[in-house]
XYZ file of C-alpha atoms in Angstrom:
518
model
C -39.952 93.876 41.911
C -40.423 92.151 43.982
C -42.550 93.193 47.027
C -40.217 92.220 50.311
C -41.989 89.828 52.555
C -43.606 90.596 55.875
C -43.042 87.265 57.867
C -39.319 87.245 59.437
C -38.839 83.762 58.573
C -38.783 83.825 54.832
C -36.724 86.737 55.170
C -33.838 84.614 57.560
C -34.378 81.455 55.416
C -33.394 83.211 52.222
C -30.365 85.907 53.571
C -28.748 81.528 54.823
C -30.408 80.032 52.768
C -33.038 77.092 51.616
C -33.682 74.502 54.010
C -35.140 71.419 51.628
C -31.112 71.778 50.698
C -30.786 69.963 53.986
C -33.447 69.032 54.163
C -33.087 66.584 50.997
C -29.287 66.002 52.041
C -30.419 64.680 55.017
C -32.820 61.910 53.314
C -30.091 61.303 51.283
C -27.936 60.421 54.327
C -30.115 58.157 55.927
C -30.849 56.035 52.769
C -27.078 55.523 52.092
C -26.780 54.589 55.864
C -29.654 51.982 55.301
C -27.274 50.621 51.987
C -24.611 50.625 53.871
C -25.801 48.431 56.529
C -27.354 45.906 54.380
C -23.847 45.294 53.685
C -22.046 45.881 56.953
C -25.033 45.832 59.452
C -26.027 42.774 61.431
C -28.040 40.086 61.061
C -29.154 36.786 62.730
C -27.131 33.950 61.097
C -31.273 32.533 60.917
C -31.973 35.477 59.096
C -33.268 34.724 55.203
C -31.903 37.997 54.841
C -28.405 35.497 54.553
C -29.829 34.253 51.939
C -30.799 36.950 48.921
C -28.875 36.487 45.580
C -28.116 39.959 45.155
C -27.216 41.031 48.851
C -24.605 38.143 48.884
C -22.017 39.354 47.374
C -22.438 42.795 49.548
C -21.523 40.788 52.686
C -19.288 37.642 51.425
C -16.766 39.855 48.607
C -13.571 42.612 49.969
C -15.385 44.741 47.276
C -19.096 44.564 48.515
C -18.098 45.394 52.402
C -15.441 47.743 51.599
C -18.348 49.498 49.312
C -20.884 49.480 51.898
C -18.503 50.449 54.503
C -18.027 53.632 52.789
C -21.378 54.095 52.107
C -22.446 53.759 55.497
C -19.482 55.892 56.660
C -20.999 59.030 53.993
C -24.048 58.362 54.747
C -23.395 59.394 58.526
C -21.685 62.333 57.542
C -24.491 63.325 54.868
C -26.706 63.587 58.009
C -24.440 65.866 60.216
C -23.871 67.907 57.663
C -27.348 68.112 57.108
C -27.975 68.180 61.119
C -26.220 71.209 61.276
C -26.782 73.148 58.222
C -30.243 72.970 59.005
C -30.196 75.138 62.103
C -27.418 77.534 60.482
C -30.818 77.534 58.091
C -33.359 77.905 60.617
C -31.181 80.564 63.253
C -32.903 82.190 65.222
C -35.870 80.153 64.546
C -38.501 82.041 64.624
C -42.367 80.781 63.782
C -42.676 77.740 61.618
C -39.215 76.710 62.651
C -40.754 73.812 64.741
C -42.512 72.173 61.626
C -39.742 72.062 59.588
C -37.657 70.829 62.082
C -40.223 68.130 62.833
C -40.820 67.471 59.252
C -36.987 66.640 58.490
C -36.387 64.640 61.476
C -39.420 62.534 60.458
C -38.040 62.471 56.221
C -34.610 61.399 57.926
C -36.238 58.681 60.417
C -38.541 56.687 57.799
C -35.664 54.730 55.621
C -33.567 54.415 59.427
C -36.665 51.750 60.217
C -35.396 49.524 56.830
C -32.035 49.228 57.970
C -29.991 46.740 59.747
C -28.919 46.861 63.066
C -25.915 49.411 62.988
C -23.865 50.913 66.095
C -24.645 48.258 68.385
C -26.620 44.631 68.325
C -28.116 45.447 71.947
C -31.152 44.551 70.146
C -30.669 41.281 69.650
C -30.411 40.756 73.542
C -34.113 41.825 73.749
C -34.589 38.854 71.253
C -33.101 36.588 73.319
C -34.160 37.582 76.418
C -38.071 38.076 75.074
C -37.588 33.968 74.838
C -36.480 33.826 78.041
C -39.602 35.316 79.389
C -41.466 32.625 77.078
C -39.785 30.235 78.790
C -40.705 30.791 82.142
C -37.078 31.922 82.935
C -35.511 35.058 85.637
C -33.456 37.183 82.836
C -32.824 38.749 86.258
C -30.928 35.687 87.047
C -30.230 33.583 83.695
C -28.272 34.110 80.960
C -29.316 33.933 77.510
C -26.673 31.203 76.763
C -28.950 28.659 79.046
C -30.929 29.155 75.975
C -30.885 26.562 72.734
C -29.960 28.333 69.277
C -28.823 31.559 71.425
C -25.931 32.357 69.594
C -27.688 32.293 66.117
C -30.253 34.630 66.789
C -27.721 37.068 66.850
C -26.921 37.882 70.248
C -23.448 38.921 71.252
C -20.548 37.200 73.738
C -21.517 39.776 76.176
C -25.071 38.995 77.233
C -24.256 35.034 77.057
C -24.195 35.103 81.211
C -25.468 38.559 81.968
C -28.225 39.406 84.033
C -30.654 42.031 82.373
C -29.818 45.074 83.511
C -33.530 45.983 82.197
C -36.998 47.043 83.984
C -39.908 44.365 84.468
C -41.870 46.430 81.714
C -39.569 46.309 79.364
C -39.117 42.719 79.814
C -42.964 43.030 79.079
C -42.576 43.907 75.859
C -39.769 41.454 74.989
C -42.266 39.123 76.144
C -45.196 40.458 74.074
C -42.606 40.846 71.026
C -40.977 36.917 70.851
C -44.453 36.012 70.848
C -46.142 37.825 68.457
C -42.958 36.582 66.593
C -41.935 33.345 67.413
C -38.457 32.170 67.581
C -37.544 31.382 64.415
C -38.601 35.365 62.843
C -35.527 37.531 64.454
C -36.000 40.244 61.540
C -39.770 41.040 62.040
C -38.879 41.018 66.010
C -36.247 43.567 65.027
C -38.650 45.679 63.164
C -41.332 44.967 65.937
C -38.311 46.364 68.603
C -37.405 49.042 66.893
C -41.274 50.718 66.652
C -40.750 50.340 70.015
C -38.171 52.452 70.530
C -39.996 54.899 67.371
C -42.494 55.672 69.960
C -40.348 57.213 72.887
C -38.427 58.631 69.570
C -42.125 60.314 68.945
C -42.865 61.270 72.759
C -39.664 63.120 72.314
C -40.125 64.871 69.905
C -43.847 65.624 71.210
C -42.481 66.891 74.546
C -39.182 68.800 74.244
C -40.727 71.666 72.642
C -44.113 72.015 75.413
C -40.964 71.744 77.855
C -39.435 74.384 76.448
C -42.199 76.467 75.930
C -42.630 76.025 79.928
C -39.621 77.242 80.473
C -39.230 80.267 78.318
C -36.780 78.178 75.896
C -36.794 78.470 71.895
C -39.347 75.180 71.173
C -37.361 74.761 67.824
C -34.586 75.061 68.516
C -34.819 72.683 71.566
C -35.858 69.850 69.174
C -33.218 71.326 66.345
C -30.850 69.741 69.064
C -32.008 66.974 70.202
C -34.306 64.849 67.834
C -32.763 65.532 64.573
C -29.023 64.707 65.439
C -27.633 61.741 63.474
C -26.591 60.148 66.864
C -30.407 60.276 68.200
C -31.575 59.179 65.388
C -28.973 56.014 64.240
C -29.188 54.963 68.064
C -32.860 54.941 68.319
C -33.950 53.889 65.323
C -31.209 52.196 63.400
C -30.095 50.957 66.815
C -33.048 50.066 68.039
C -32.274 51.223 71.799
C -34.856 50.812 74.295
C -33.865 53.850 76.211
C -35.666 55.834 73.551
C -39.319 54.904 75.233
C -37.293 55.397 78.591
C -36.488 58.944 78.096
C -39.750 59.875 76.215
C -41.863 58.718 78.912
C -39.954 60.216 81.422
C -39.914 63.912 78.988
C -43.657 63.155 79.184
C -43.717 62.770 82.862
C -41.830 65.426 83.803
C -44.110 67.743 81.949
C -47.027 66.462 83.040
C -45.567 67.031 86.530
C -44.511 70.424 85.827
C -47.989 72.078 84.627
C -49.861 70.514 87.770
C -50.911 66.811 86.870
C -48.086 65.305 89.938
C -50.330 62.001 89.728
C -49.756 61.227 85.582
C -46.386 62.809 86.250
C -45.623 60.349 88.450
C -46.961 57.257 87.052
C -45.321 58.207 83.732
C -41.944 58.350 85.375
C -42.319 54.910 86.601
C -42.976 53.336 83.334
C -39.967 54.866 82.164
C -38.302 53.176 85.346
C -40.169 50.187 84.619
C -37.691 50.482 80.476
C -34.737 51.068 82.551
C -34.394 51.994 85.904
C -32.055 54.913 86.515
C -34.749 57.179 85.879
C -35.950 56.174 89.440
C -32.976 59.345 90.425
C -35.682 61.765 88.175
C -38.856 61.039 90.485
C -37.538 62.976 93.851
C -37.939 65.819 91.446
C -41.449 64.914 90.437
C -42.341 65.413 94.079
C -40.801 68.322 94.413
C -42.825 69.851 91.096
C -45.964 68.486 92.259
C -45.720 70.013 95.857
C -45.366 72.395 94.041
C -43.964 76.865 94.551
C -43.580 78.087 97.751
C -43.911 74.888 99.527
C -42.370 74.245 103.180
C -40.563 70.885 104.440
C -43.791 69.836 105.821
C -45.485 69.884 102.058
C -42.373 69.170 100.327
C -41.758 65.759 102.512
C -45.373 64.433 102.221
C -44.759 64.727 98.444
C -41.862 62.868 98.459
C -43.266 60.498 100.715
C -46.505 60.298 98.416
C -44.503 60.352 95.093
C -42.587 57.039 96.475
C -45.648 55.338 97.377
C -47.372 55.478 94.217
C -43.890 53.962 92.149
C -42.947 51.412 94.694
C -46.551 50.261 94.510
C -46.753 50.261 91.117
C -43.179 48.067 91.129
C -44.079 46.273 93.856
C -47.144 45.313 91.746
C -45.212 44.899 88.234
C -42.525 42.531 90.084
C -45.666 40.648 91.977
C -47.466 40.135 87.803
C -44.129 39.123 86.506
C -42.792 36.858 89.411
C -39.507 38.107 89.259
C -39.672 40.871 92.646
C -36.937 43.541 92.752
C -34.583 41.978 90.652
C -34.078 44.756 88.814
C -33.307 46.723 91.724
C -30.109 45.152 92.108
C -28.970 45.514 88.659
C -29.519 48.743 89.340
C -27.388 48.599 92.566
C -24.918 47.302 90.515
C -21.657 49.587 89.117
C -20.828 46.648 86.183
C -18.512 45.442 85.049
C -15.020 47.428 83.668
C -15.408 50.788 82.057
C -15.146 52.541 79.176
C -11.804 54.892 78.619
C -13.694 58.620 77.936
C -15.732 58.041 81.476
C -14.167 60.155 83.977
C -14.339 57.103 86.056
C -12.338 54.585 83.612
C -9.798 57.995 82.691
C -9.114 58.213 86.875
C -8.806 54.046 87.145
C -6.791 53.739 84.458
C -4.377 56.476 85.405
C -4.505 55.330 88.741
C -3.164 51.515 87.193
C -0.181 53.495 85.443
C 1.057 55.112 88.330
C 0.964 52.409 91.036
C 2.030 49.860 88.054
C 4.829 51.870 87.452
C 5.647 51.363 91.140
C 5.949 47.824 91.250
C 2.056 48.055 93.306
C -0.459 45.935 93.194
C -3.579 48.529 91.949
C -6.203 45.113 91.312
C -8.417 46.863 93.669
C -8.142 50.494 92.079
C -11.317 49.828 89.456
C -13.823 49.103 92.094
C -12.140 51.686 94.553
C -13.209 54.488 92.067
C -16.406 53.040 91.411
C -17.406 52.850 94.465
C -16.671 56.050 95.318
C -18.236 57.603 92.195
C -21.002 55.787 93.116
C -20.930 56.990 96.435
C -20.182 60.596 95.076
C -23.069 60.526 92.665
C -25.699 59.851 94.888
C -24.451 62.617 97.621
C -24.529 64.988 94.644
C -28.353 64.202 93.557
C -28.978 64.220 97.546
C -27.752 67.859 97.999
C -29.605 68.560 94.643
C -32.623 67.578 96.680
C -32.432 69.598 98.703
C -30.886 72.968 98.364
C -31.598 75.782 95.127
C -34.684 77.600 94.632
C -38.199 76.126 92.595
C -37.701 77.919 89.527
C -34.047 76.676 89.063
C -35.804 72.705 89.536
C -35.262 71.831 86.512
C -31.733 72.543 86.267
C -31.048 70.733 89.651
C -32.977 67.874 88.328
C -31.067 67.532 85.121
C -27.928 68.116 86.932
C -28.765 65.320 89.184
C -29.811 62.841 86.093
C -25.813 63.696 84.933
C -24.464 63.256 88.336
C -25.966 59.426 87.723
C -24.669 59.411 84.658
C -21.054 60.470 84.423
C -19.911 59.272 87.485
C -20.421 55.942 86.174
C -17.531 53.585 84.878
C -19.933 52.804 82.122
C -20.901 55.752 79.672
C -22.272 53.898 76.059
C -22.600 56.433 73.244
C -26.091 56.762 73.648
C -25.954 57.902 77.436
C -25.299 61.334 75.992
C -29.164 61.146 74.372
C -30.894 60.189 78.281
C -29.753 63.588 78.705
C -29.585 66.111 76.135
C -33.439 66.605 76.113
C -33.204 67.937 79.504
C -30.607 69.951 79.041
C -32.124 71.947 75.335
C -35.693 72.416 76.945
C -33.297 74.145 80.001
C -31.561 76.020 77.461
C -28.045 75.941 75.675
C -26.066 78.229 74.716
C -24.827 78.917 71.354
C -21.203 79.124 72.440
C -19.213 76.598 73.489
C -21.994 74.964 75.155
C -23.454 74.354 71.814
C -19.892 73.217 70.150
C -19.523 70.753 73.152
C -22.496 69.057 71.895
C -22.163 69.156 68.327
C -18.133 67.811 69.113
C -19.574 65.319 71.428
C -22.461 63.877 68.735
C -19.430 64.527 66.055
C -17.372 61.778 68.321
C -20.005 59.450 68.852
C -21.081 58.836 65.496
C -17.029 58.436 64.369
C -16.555 55.573 67.206
C -20.146 53.640 66.483
C -18.976 54.096 62.705
C -15.971 52.544 62.881
C -16.925 50.271 66.385
C -20.002 48.155 64.867
C -19.204 46.535 61.884
C -19.750 43.179 61.480
C -17.536 41.534 59.131
C -16.946 37.876 57.645
C -13.941 36.566 59.763
C -12.894 34.620 56.460
C -12.545 38.303 54.701
C -9.729 38.796 57.459
C -10.074 42.837 56.758
C -12.498 43.737 59.776
C -9.392 45.868 61.268
C -8.964 47.293 57.810
C -12.410 48.474 57.635
C -11.976 50.278 61.321
C -9.026 52.015 60.282
C -10.797 52.489 57.085
C -13.845 54.160 58.292
C -12.181 56.280 61.502
C -9.942 57.526 58.929
C -13.186 58.816 56.452
C -15.111 60.011 59.441
C -12.091 62.258 60.817
C -11.757 63.652 57.522
C -15.401 64.335 57.421
C -15.684 65.680 60.640
C -12.700 68.235 59.897
C -14.294 69.138 56.828
C -17.593 70.019 58.014
C -17.254 71.822 61.504
C -13.640 73.548 60.169
C -13.654 73.911 56.070
C -16.906 73.871 55.244
C -18.159 77.663 54.328
C -21.947 76.179 55.046
C -21.471 74.830 58.731
C -18.529 75.527 59.840
C -19.087 78.663 61.365
C -21.573 76.318 63.910
C -17.927 75.936 65.953
C -15.859 78.539 64.785
C -18.036 81.600 65.439
C -19.092 82.691 69.121
C -16.692 80.777 71.548
C -17.301 83.532 74.233
C -14.769 82.592 75.999
C -13.767 85.709 76.925
C -16.969 87.584 78.308
C -17.741 84.063 80.346
C -14.603 83.835 81.927
C -14.513 88.043 82.506
C -18.391 87.037 84.098
C -17.101 84.340 86.457
C -13.733 86.797 87.473
C -16.347 89.397 88.431
C -18.507 87.495 90.389
C -16.193 86.324 92.621
C -14.832 89.437 93.110
C -17.935 90.820 94.108
C -18.242 88.008 96.635
C -14.716 88.943 97.905
C -15.251 92.075 98.652
C -19.579 91.407 100.071
C -17.831 88.869 102.679
C -14.528 90.919 103.015
C -14.714 91.981 106.756
């Protein structure tokens, strides 16, 4: 006769299943993603990996590329299944859950370090920009195409004439990496850029639980939502996006500011905007955290001025040392070119163009007008949130200010969700429709990435067929995991709580109307 355990977490684990099953399934998925990337991941044409004899059939034959695509896509969805199942098993995320989530994330990360770039080719642009730095060029003015051999080193043609959108700190990282590897070893350069991104992942893993505990939310659950999900790991490790470092530094800065170390917070967030300038939006709220609870308007303005002065002095020094001045600021103020179909600006702009086109009216101005309007509206939202709201809601105000800047942009890349997700996770994502929205958004962008960025030799002539295959396979897996699988579908089926939320909203509105009526 067994003696019942007195600890709560093992009892829950026995009731819902073992955590080791999703951990191992996620590891298998990560290995499958890496294996599939060898077939359809991106390589520079000068890479010696192209000449590995055993790999050539997997990259140059229809059967090899098709098999690689299927393995890659299934690997992504095994990781997605493991993420959901791990969260289901660990609920309600008691003692020891944080250790399990962190261990699972580390195990799932390791195979992706050897992955060929997937979901994005931006990491090859880092190589080109590092070469620009070594050549003494200004990446804020010169495109990568001004260099010889730029295309053979893997850079997408969209970067050919495009100025860099990155901050001067990351330009130094790019220069350092290329000075270590030289211009003829893109594979080593990719590994080093990936390690820089992993440093950001480690910072995120360190500070998400700390911020969650500080704000009274469950640190293990916030960690699971943020870093264990496959979009995070694939985008920040396999793709090697520098956004990982930007987010990690920003979270560290917010934590230091929120715990009374304002100077360290300002310096860390300034380092973050040195990677990508968009985190400049956090600085006014860092100043408010530094000013402290109960600060009057005089103290608030004083700390805003101090925060701006420190950040400005650091960036002036960085600009002087790099020789590029404030070139990064002009790039940040630019709205970019084009839009994506899932951004609000893109949806509204395309809808307006369709209406104007049907009426025979000129529509060339529409997108620019909506982009300018979105930029103006985002600035107004940020300013409003700076001045309005209670101190205890400061993290929420900062999160929504950051969200406004991202959502009202015409370009919202899939990994931009990962800028915001840690902040929402630490302030609290409810298990109702809020978590379901996160799950569906992650699923949608995993499906999009698995089909959108496949390397297929043109002579095979099957790129479109493989995209359709990957899309169909992804949506079939998504339907099974979210709607049919008894081990994971309850995440989407249960606890929507939409009606109670609507009832509470109606009750509040009626109460407000009642108290303001004459």
